mmCIF file of the C-alpha atoms, coordinates in Angstrom:
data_MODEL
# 
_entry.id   MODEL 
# 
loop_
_atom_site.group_PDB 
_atom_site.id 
_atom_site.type_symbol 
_atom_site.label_atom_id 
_atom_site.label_alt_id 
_atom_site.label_comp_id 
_atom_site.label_asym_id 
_atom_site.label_entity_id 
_atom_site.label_seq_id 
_atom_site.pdbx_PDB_ins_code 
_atom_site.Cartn_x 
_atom_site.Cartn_y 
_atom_site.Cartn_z 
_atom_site.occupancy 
_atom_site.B_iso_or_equiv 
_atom_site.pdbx_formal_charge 
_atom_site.auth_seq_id 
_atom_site.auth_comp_id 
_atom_site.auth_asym_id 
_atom_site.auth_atom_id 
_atom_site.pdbx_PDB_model_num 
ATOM 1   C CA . UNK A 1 1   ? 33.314 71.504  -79.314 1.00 0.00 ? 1   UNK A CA 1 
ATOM 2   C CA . UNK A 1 2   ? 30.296 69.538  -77.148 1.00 0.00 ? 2   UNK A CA 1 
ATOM 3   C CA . UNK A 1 3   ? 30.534 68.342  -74.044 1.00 0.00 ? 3   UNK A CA 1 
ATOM 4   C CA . UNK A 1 4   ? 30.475 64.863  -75.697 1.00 0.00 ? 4   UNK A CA 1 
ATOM 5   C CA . UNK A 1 5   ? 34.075 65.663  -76.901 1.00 0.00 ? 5   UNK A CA 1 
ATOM 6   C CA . UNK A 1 6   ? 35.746 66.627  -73.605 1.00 0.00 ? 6   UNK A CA 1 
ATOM 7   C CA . UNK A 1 7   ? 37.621 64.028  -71.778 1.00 0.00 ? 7   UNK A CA 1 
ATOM 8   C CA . UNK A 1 8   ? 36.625 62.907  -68.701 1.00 0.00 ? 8   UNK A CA 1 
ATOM 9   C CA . UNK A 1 9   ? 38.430 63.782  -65.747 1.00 0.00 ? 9   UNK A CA 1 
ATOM 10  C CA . UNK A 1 10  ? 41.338 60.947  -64.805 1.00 0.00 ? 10  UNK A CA 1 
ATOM 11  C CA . UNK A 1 11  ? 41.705 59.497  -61.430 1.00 0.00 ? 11  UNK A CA 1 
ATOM 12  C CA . UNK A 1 12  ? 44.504 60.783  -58.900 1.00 0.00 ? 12  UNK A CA 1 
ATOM 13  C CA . UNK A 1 13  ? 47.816 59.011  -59.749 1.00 0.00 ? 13  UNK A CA 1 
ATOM 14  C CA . UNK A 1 14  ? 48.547 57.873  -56.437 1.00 0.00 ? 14  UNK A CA 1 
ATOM 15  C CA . UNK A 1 15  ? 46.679 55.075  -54.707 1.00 0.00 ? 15  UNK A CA 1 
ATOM 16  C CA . UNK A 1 16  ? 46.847 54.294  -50.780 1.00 0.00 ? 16  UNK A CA 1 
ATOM 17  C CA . UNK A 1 17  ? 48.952 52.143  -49.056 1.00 0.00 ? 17  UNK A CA 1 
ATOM 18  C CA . UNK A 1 18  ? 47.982 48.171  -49.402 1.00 0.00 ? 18  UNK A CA 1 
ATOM 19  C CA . UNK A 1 19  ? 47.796 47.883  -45.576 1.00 0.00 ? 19  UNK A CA 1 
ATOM 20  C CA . UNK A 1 20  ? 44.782 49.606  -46.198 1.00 0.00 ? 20  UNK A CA 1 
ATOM 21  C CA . UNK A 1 21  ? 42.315 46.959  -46.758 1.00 0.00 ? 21  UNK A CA 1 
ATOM 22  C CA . UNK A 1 22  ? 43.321 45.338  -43.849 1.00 0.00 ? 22  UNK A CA 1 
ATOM 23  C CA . UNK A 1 23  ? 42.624 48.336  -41.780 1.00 0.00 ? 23  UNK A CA 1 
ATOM 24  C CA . UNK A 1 24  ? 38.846 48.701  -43.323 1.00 0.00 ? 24  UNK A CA 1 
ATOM 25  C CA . UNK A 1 25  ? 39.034 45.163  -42.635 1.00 0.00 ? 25  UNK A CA 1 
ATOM 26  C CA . UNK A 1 26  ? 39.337 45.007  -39.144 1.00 0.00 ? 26  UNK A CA 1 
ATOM 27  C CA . UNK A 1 27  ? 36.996 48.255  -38.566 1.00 0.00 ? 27  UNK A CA 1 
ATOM 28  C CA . UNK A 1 28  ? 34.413 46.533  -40.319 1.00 0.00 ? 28  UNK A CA 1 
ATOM 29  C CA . UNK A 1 29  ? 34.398 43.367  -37.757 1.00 0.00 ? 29  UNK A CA 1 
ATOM 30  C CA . UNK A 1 30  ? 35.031 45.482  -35.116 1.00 0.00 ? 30  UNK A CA 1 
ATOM 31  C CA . UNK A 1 31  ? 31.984 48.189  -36.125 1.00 0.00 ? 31  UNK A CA 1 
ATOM 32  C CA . UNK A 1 32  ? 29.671 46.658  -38.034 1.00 0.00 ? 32  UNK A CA 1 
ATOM 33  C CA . UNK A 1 33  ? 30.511 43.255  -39.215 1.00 0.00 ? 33  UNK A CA 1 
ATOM 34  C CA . UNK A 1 34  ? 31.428 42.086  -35.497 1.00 0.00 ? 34  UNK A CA 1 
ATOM 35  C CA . UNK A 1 35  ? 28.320 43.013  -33.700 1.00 0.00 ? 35  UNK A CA 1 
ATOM 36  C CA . UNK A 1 36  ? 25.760 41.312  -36.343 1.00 0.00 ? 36  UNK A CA 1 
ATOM 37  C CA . UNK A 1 37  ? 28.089 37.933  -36.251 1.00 0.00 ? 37  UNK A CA 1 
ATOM 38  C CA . UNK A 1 38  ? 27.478 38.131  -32.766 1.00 0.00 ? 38  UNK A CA 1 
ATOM 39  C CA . UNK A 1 39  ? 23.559 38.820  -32.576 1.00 0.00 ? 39  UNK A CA 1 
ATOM 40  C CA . UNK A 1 40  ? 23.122 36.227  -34.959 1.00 0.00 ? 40  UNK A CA 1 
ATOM 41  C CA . UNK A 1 41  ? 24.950 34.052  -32.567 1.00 0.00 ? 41  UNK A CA 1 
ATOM 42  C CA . UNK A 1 42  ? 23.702 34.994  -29.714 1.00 0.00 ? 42  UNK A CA 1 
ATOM 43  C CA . UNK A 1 43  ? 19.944 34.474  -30.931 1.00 0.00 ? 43  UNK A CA 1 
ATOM 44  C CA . UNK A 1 44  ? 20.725 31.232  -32.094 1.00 0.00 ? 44  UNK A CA 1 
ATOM 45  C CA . UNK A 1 45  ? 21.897 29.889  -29.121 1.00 0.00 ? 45  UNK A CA 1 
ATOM 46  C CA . UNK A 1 46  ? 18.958 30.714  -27.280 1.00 0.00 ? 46  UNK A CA 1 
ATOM 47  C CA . UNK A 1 47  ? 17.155 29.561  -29.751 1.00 0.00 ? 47  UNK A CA 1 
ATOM 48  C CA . UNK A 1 48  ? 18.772 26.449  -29.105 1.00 0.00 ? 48  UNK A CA 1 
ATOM 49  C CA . UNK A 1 49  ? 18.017 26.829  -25.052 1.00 0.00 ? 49  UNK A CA 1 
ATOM 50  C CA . UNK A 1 50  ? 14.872 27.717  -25.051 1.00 0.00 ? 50  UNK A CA 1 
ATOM 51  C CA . UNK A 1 51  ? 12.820 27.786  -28.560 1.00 0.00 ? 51  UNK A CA 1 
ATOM 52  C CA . UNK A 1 52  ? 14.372 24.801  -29.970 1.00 0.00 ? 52  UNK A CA 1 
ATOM 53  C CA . UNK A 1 53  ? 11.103 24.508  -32.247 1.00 0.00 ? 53  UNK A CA 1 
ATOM 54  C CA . UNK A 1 54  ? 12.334 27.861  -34.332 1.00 0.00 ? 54  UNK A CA 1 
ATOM 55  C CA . UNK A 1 55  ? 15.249 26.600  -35.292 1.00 0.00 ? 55  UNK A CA 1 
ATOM 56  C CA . UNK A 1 56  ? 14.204 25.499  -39.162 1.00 0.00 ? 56  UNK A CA 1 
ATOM 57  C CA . UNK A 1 57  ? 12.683 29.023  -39.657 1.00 0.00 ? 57  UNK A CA 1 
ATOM 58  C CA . UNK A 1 58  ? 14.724 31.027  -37.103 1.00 0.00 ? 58  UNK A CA 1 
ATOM 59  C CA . UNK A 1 59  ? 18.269 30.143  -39.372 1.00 0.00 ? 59  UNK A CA 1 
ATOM 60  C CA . UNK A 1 60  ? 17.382 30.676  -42.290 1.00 0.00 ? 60  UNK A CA 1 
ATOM 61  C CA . UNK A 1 61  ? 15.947 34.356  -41.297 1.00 0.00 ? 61  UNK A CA 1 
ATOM 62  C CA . UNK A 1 62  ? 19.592 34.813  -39.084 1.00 0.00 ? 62  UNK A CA 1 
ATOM 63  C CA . UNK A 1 63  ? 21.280 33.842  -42.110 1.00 0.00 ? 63  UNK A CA 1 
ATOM 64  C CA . UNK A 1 64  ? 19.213 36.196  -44.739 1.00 0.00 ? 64  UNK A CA 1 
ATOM 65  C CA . UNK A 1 65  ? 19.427 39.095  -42.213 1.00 0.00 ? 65  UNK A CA 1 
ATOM 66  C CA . UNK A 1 66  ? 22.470 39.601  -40.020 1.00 0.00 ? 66  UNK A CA 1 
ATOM 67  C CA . UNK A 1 67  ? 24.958 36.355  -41.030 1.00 0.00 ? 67  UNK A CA 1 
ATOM 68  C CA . UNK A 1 68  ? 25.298 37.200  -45.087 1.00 0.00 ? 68  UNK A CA 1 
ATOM 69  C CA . UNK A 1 69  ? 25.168 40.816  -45.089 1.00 0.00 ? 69  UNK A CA 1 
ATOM 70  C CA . UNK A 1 70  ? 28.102 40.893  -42.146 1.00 0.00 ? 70  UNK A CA 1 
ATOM 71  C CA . UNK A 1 71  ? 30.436 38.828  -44.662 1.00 0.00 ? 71  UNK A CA 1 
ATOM 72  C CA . UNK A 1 72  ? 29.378 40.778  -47.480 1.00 0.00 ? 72  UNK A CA 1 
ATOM 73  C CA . UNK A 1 73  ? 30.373 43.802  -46.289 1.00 0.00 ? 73  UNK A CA 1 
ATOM 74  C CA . UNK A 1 74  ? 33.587 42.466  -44.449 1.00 0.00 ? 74  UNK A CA 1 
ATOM 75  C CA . UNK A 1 75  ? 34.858 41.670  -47.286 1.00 0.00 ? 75  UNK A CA 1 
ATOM 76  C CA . UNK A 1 76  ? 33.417 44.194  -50.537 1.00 0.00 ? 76  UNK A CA 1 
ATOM 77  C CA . UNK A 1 77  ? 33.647 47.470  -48.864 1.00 0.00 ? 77  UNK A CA 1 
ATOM 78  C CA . UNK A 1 78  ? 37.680 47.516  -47.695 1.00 0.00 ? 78  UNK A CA 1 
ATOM 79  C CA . UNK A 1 79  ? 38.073 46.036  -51.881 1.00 0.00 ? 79  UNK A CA 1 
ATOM 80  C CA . UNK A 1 80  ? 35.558 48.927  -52.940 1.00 0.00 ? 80  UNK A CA 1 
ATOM 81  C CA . UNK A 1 81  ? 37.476 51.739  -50.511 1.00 0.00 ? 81  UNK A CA 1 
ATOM 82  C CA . UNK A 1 82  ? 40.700 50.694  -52.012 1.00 0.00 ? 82  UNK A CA 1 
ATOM 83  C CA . UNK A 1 83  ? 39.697 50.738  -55.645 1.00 0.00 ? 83  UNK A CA 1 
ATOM 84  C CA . UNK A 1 84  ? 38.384 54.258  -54.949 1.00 0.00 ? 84  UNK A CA 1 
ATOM 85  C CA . UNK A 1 85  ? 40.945 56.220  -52.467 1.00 0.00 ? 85  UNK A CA 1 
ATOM 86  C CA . UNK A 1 86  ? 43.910 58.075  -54.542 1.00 0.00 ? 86  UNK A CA 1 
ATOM 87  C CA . UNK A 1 87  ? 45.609 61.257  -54.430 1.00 0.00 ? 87  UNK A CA 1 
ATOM 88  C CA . UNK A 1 88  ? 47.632 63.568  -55.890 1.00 0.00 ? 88  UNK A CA 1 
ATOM 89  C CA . UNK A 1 89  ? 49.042 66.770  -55.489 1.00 0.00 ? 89  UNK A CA 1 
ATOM 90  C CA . UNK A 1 90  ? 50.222 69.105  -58.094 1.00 0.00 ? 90  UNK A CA 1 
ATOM 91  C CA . UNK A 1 91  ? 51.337 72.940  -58.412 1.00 0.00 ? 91  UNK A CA 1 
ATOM 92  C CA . UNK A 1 92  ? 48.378 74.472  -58.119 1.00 0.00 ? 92  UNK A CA 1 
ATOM 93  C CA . UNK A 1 93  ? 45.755 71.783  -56.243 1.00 0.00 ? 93  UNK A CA 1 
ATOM 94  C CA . UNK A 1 94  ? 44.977 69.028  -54.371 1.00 0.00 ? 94  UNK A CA 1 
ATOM 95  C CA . UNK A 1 95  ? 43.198 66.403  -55.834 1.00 0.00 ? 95  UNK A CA 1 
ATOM 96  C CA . UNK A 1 96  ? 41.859 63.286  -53.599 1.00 0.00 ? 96  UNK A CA 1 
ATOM 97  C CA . UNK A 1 97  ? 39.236 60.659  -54.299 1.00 0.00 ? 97  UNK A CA 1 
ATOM 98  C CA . UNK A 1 98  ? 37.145 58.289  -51.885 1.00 0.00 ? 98  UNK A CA 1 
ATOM 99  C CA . UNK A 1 99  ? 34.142 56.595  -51.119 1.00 0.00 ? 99  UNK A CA 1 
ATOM 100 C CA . UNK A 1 100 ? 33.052 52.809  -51.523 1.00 0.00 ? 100 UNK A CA 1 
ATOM 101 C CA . UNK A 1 101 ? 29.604 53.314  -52.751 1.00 0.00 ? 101 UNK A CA 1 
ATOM 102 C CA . UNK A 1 102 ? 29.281 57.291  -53.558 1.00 0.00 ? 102 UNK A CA 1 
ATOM 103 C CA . UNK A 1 103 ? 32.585 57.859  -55.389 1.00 0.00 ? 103 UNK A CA 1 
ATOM 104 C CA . UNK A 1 104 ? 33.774 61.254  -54.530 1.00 0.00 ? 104 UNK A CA 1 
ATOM 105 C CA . UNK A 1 105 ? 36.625 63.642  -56.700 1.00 0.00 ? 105 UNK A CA 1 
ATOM 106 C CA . UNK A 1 106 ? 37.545 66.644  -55.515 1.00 0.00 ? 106 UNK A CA 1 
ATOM 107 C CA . UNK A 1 107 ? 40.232 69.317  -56.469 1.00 0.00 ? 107 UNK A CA 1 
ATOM 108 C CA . UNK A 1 108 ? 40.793 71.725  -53.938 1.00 0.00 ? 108 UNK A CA 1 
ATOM 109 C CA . UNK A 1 109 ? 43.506 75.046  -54.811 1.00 0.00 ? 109 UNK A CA 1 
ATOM 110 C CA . UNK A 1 110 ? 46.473 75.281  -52.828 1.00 0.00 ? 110 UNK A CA 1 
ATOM 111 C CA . UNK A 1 111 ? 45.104 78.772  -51.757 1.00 0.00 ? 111 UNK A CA 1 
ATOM 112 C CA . UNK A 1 112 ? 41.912 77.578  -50.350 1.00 0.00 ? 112 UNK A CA 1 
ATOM 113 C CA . UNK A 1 113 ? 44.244 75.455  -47.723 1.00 0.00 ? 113 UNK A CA 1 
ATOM 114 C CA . UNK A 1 114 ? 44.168 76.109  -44.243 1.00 0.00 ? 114 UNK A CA 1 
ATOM 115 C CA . UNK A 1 115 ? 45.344 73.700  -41.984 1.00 0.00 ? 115 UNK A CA 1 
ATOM 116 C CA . UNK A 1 116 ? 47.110 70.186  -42.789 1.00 0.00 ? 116 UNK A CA 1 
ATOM 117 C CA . UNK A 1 117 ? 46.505 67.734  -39.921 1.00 0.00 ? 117 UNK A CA 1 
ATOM 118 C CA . UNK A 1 118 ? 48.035 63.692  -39.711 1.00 0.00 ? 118 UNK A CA 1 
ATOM 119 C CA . UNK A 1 119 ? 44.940 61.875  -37.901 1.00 0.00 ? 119 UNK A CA 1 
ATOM 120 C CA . UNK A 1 120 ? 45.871 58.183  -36.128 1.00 0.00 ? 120 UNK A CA 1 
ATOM 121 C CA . UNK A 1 121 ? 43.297 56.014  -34.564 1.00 0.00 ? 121 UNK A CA 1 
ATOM 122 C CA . UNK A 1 122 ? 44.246 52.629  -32.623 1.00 0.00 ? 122 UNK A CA 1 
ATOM 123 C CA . UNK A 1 123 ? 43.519 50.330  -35.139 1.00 0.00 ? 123 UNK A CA 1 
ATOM 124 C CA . UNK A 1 124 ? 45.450 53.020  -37.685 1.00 0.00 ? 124 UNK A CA 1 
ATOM 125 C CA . UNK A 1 125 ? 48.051 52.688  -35.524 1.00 0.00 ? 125 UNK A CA 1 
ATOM 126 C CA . UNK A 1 126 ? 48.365 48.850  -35.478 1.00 0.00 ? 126 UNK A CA 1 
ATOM 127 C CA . UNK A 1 127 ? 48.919 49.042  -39.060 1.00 0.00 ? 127 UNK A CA 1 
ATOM 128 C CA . UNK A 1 128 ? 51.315 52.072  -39.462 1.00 0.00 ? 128 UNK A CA 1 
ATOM 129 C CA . UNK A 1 129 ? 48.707 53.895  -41.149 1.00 0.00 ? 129 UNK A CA 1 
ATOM 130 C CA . UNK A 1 130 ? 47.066 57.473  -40.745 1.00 0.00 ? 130 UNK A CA 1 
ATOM 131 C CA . UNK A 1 131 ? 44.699 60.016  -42.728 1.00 0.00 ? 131 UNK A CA 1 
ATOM 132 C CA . UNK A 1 132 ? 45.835 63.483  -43.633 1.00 0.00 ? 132 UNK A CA 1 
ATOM 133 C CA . UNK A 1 133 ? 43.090 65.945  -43.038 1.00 0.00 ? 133 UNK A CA 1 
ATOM 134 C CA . UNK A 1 134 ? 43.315 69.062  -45.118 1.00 0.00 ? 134 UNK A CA 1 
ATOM 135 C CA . UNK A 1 135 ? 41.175 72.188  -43.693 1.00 0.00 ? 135 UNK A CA 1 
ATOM 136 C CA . UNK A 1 136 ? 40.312 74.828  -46.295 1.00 0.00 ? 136 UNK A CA 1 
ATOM 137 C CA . UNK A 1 137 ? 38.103 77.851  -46.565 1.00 0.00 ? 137 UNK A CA 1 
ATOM 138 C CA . UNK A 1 138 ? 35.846 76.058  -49.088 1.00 0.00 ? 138 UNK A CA 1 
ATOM 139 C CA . UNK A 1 139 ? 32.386 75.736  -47.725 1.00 0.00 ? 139 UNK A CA 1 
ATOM 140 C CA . UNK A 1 140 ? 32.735 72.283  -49.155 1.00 0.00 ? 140 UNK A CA 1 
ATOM 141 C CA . UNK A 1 141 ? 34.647 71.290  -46.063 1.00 0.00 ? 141 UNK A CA 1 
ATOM 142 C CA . UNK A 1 142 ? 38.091 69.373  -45.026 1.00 0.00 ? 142 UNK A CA 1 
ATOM 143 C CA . UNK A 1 143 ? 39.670 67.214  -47.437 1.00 0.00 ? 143 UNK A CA 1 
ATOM 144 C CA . UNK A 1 144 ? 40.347 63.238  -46.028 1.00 0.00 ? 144 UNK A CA 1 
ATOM 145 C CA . UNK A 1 145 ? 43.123 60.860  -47.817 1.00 0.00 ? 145 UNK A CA 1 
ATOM 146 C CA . UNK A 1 146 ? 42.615 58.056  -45.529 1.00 0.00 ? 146 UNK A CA 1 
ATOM 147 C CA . UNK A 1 147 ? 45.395 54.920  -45.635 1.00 0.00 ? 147 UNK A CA 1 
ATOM 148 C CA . UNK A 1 148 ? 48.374 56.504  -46.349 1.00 0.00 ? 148 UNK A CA 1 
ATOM 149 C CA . UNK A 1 149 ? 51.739 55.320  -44.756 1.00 0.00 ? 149 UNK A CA 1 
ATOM 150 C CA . UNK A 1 150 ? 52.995 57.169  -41.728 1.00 0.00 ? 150 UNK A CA 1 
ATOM 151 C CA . UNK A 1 151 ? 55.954 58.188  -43.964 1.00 0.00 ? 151 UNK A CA 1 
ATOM 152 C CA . UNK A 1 152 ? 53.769 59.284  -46.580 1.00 0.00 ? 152 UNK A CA 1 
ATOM 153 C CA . UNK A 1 153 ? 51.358 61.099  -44.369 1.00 0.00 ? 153 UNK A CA 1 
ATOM 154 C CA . UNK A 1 154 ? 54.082 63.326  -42.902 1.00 0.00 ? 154 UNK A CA 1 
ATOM 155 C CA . UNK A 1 155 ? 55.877 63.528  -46.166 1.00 0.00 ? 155 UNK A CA 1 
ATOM 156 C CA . UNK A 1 156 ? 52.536 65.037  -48.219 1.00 0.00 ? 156 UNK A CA 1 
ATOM 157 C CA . UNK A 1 157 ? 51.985 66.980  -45.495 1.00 0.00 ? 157 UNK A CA 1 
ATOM 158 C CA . UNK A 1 158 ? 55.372 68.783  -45.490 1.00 0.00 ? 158 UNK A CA 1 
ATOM 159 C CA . UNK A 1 159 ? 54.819 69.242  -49.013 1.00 0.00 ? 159 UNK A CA 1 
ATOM 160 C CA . UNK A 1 160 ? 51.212 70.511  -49.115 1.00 0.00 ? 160 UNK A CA 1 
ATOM 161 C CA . UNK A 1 161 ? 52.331 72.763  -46.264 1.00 0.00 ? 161 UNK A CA 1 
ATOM 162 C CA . UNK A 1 162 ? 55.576 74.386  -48.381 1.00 0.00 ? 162 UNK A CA 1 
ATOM 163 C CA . UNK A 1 163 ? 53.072 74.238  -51.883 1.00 0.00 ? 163 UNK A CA 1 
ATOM 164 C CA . UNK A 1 164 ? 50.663 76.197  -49.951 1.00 0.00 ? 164 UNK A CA 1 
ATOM 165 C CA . UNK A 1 165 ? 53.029 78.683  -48.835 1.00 0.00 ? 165 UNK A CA 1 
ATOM 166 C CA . UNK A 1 166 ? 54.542 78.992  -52.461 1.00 0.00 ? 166 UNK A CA 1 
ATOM 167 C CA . UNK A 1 167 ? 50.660 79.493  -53.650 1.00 0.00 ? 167 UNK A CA 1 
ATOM 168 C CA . UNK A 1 168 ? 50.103 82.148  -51.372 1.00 0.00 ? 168 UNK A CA 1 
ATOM 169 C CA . UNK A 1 169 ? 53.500 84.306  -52.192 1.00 0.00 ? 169 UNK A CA 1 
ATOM 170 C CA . UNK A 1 170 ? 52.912 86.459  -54.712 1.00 0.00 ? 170 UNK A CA 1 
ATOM 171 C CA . UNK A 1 171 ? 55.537 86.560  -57.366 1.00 0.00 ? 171 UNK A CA 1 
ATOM 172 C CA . UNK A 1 172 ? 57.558 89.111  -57.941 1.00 0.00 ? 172 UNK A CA 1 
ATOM 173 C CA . UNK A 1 173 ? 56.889 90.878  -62.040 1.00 0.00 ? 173 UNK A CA 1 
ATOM 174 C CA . UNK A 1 174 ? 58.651 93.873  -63.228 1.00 0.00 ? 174 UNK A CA 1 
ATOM 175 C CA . UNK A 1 175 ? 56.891 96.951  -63.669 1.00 0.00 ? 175 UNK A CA 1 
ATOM 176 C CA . UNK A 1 176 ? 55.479 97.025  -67.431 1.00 0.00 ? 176 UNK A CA 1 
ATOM 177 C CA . UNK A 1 177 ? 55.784 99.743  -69.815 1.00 0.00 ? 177 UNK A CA 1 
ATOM 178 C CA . UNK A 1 178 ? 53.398 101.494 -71.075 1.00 0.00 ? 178 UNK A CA 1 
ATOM 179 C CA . UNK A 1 179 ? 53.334 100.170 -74.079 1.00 0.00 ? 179 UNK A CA 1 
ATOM 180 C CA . UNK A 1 180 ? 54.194 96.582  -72.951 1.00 0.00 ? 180 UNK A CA 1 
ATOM 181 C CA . UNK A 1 181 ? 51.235 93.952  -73.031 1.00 0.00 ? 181 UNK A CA 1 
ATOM 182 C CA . UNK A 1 182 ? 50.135 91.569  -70.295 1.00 0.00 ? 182 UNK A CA 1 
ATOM 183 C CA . UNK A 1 183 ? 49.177 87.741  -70.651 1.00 0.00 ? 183 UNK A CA 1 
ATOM 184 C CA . UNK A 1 184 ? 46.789 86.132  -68.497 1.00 0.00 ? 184 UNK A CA 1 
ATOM 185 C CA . UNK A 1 185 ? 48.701 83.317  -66.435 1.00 0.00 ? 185 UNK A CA 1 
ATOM 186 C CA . UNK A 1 186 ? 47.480 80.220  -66.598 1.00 0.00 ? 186 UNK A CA 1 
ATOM 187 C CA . UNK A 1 187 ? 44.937 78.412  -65.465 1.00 0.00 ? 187 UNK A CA 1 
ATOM 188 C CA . UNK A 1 188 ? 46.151 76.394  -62.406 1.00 0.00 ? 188 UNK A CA 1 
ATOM 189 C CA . UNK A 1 189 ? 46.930 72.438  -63.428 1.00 0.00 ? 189 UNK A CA 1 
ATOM 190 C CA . UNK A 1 190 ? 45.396 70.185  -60.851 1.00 0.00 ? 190 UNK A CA 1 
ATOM 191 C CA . UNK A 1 191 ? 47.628 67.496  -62.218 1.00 0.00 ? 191 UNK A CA 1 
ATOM 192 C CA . UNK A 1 192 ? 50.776 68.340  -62.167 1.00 0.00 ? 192 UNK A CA 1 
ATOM 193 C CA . UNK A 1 193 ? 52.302 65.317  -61.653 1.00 0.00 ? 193 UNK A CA 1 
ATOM 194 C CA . UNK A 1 194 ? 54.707 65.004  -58.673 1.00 0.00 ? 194 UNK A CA 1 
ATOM 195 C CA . UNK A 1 195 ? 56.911 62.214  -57.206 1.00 0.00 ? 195 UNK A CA 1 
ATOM 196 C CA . UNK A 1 196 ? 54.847 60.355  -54.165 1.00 0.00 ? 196 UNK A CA 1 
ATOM 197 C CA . UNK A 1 197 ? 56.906 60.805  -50.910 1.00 0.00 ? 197 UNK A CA 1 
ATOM 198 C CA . UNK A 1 198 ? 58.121 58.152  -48.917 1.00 0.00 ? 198 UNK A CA 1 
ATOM 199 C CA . UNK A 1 199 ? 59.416 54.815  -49.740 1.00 0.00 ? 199 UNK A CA 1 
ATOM 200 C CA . UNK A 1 200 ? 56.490 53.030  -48.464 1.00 0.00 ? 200 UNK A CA 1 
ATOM 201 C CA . UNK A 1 201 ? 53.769 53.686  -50.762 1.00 0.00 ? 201 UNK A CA 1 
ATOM 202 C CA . UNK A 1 202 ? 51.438 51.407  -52.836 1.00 0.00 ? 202 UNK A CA 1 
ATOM 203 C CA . UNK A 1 203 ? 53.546 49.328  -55.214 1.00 0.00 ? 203 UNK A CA 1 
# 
């Protein structure tokens, strides 16, 4: 079979919570979006004061530079971050996907998990929203599903917590015979599907 007839791998099942795009919203104005409204403003108006001549070349440059790029990016990249954040997590993995520009999919094994951490900043918090951080052994680094519900974030925690500790206990097998013949076990499904915690998900 070529490479040409394997399927390519399917996004997570489970997207983030609406409330989201607000949140990227509002960090947008308030990190990048905010401040260039404002410059442009702010030269304009002394423009205005004291180079009053500028003005017919001096707007059109504020508007090229700092005015349409700040609305641009206000209001593509929370669209773009929502279209591209998901998650699931199944028996044997987690599986998240991000980014806005670089789209990022990762599947990182239950085993590999070290720590599982619920992250709120203030303007997380306005929204009821937080990130789950998920710290493995992978030199690849933590795992982020930013804009889930509070409810869902502890929820998906709890559970990637009691997965990982099911991962890590060995099962117990009976002694074979002799004669008796072994199967490899599987290989471990990264989509297993499970139900999404919480009641407050993305409809």
């Amino acid at each position: 079979m070529s490479l040409s007839d394997v399927p390519g791998l399917r996004p997570p099942r489970h997207p983030v919570h609406p409330r989201a795009r607000t949140w990227w919203t509002a960090q947008a104005l308030v990190t990048v979006s905010g401040p260039m409204l404002l410059t442009a403003l702010a030269l304009g108006l002394l423009s205005v004061l004291f180079f009053a001549g500028a003005l017919p070349w001096l707007v059109p440059l504020l508007v090229v530079t700092l005015v349409a790029p700040a609305l641009a990016y206000a209001f593509l990249m929370p669209r773009r971050r929502y279209a591209g954040h998901a998650w699931e997590l199944g028996a044997h993995a987690v599986y998240a996907a991000d980014g806005w520009i670089w789209r990022r999919r990762r599947i990182t094994p239950l085993s590999q998990v070290q720590t599982v951490d619920t992250v709120r900043g203030p303007i997380q918090r306005r929204y009821g929203l937080a990130t789950l951080t998920v710290t493995t052994a992978s030199t690849a680094g933590e795992v982020r599903i930013a804009g889930l519900a509070d409810a869902d974030a502890e929820e998906l925690a709890r559970l990637i917590g009691r997965a990982t500790h099911t991962a890590r206990t060995p099962a117990a097998h009976p002694t074979p015979t002799p004669h008796a013949t072994t199967t490899p076990a599987s290989a471990p499904d990264a989509h297993a599907r499970v139900d999404r915690p919480g009641t407050e998900g993305a409809a």
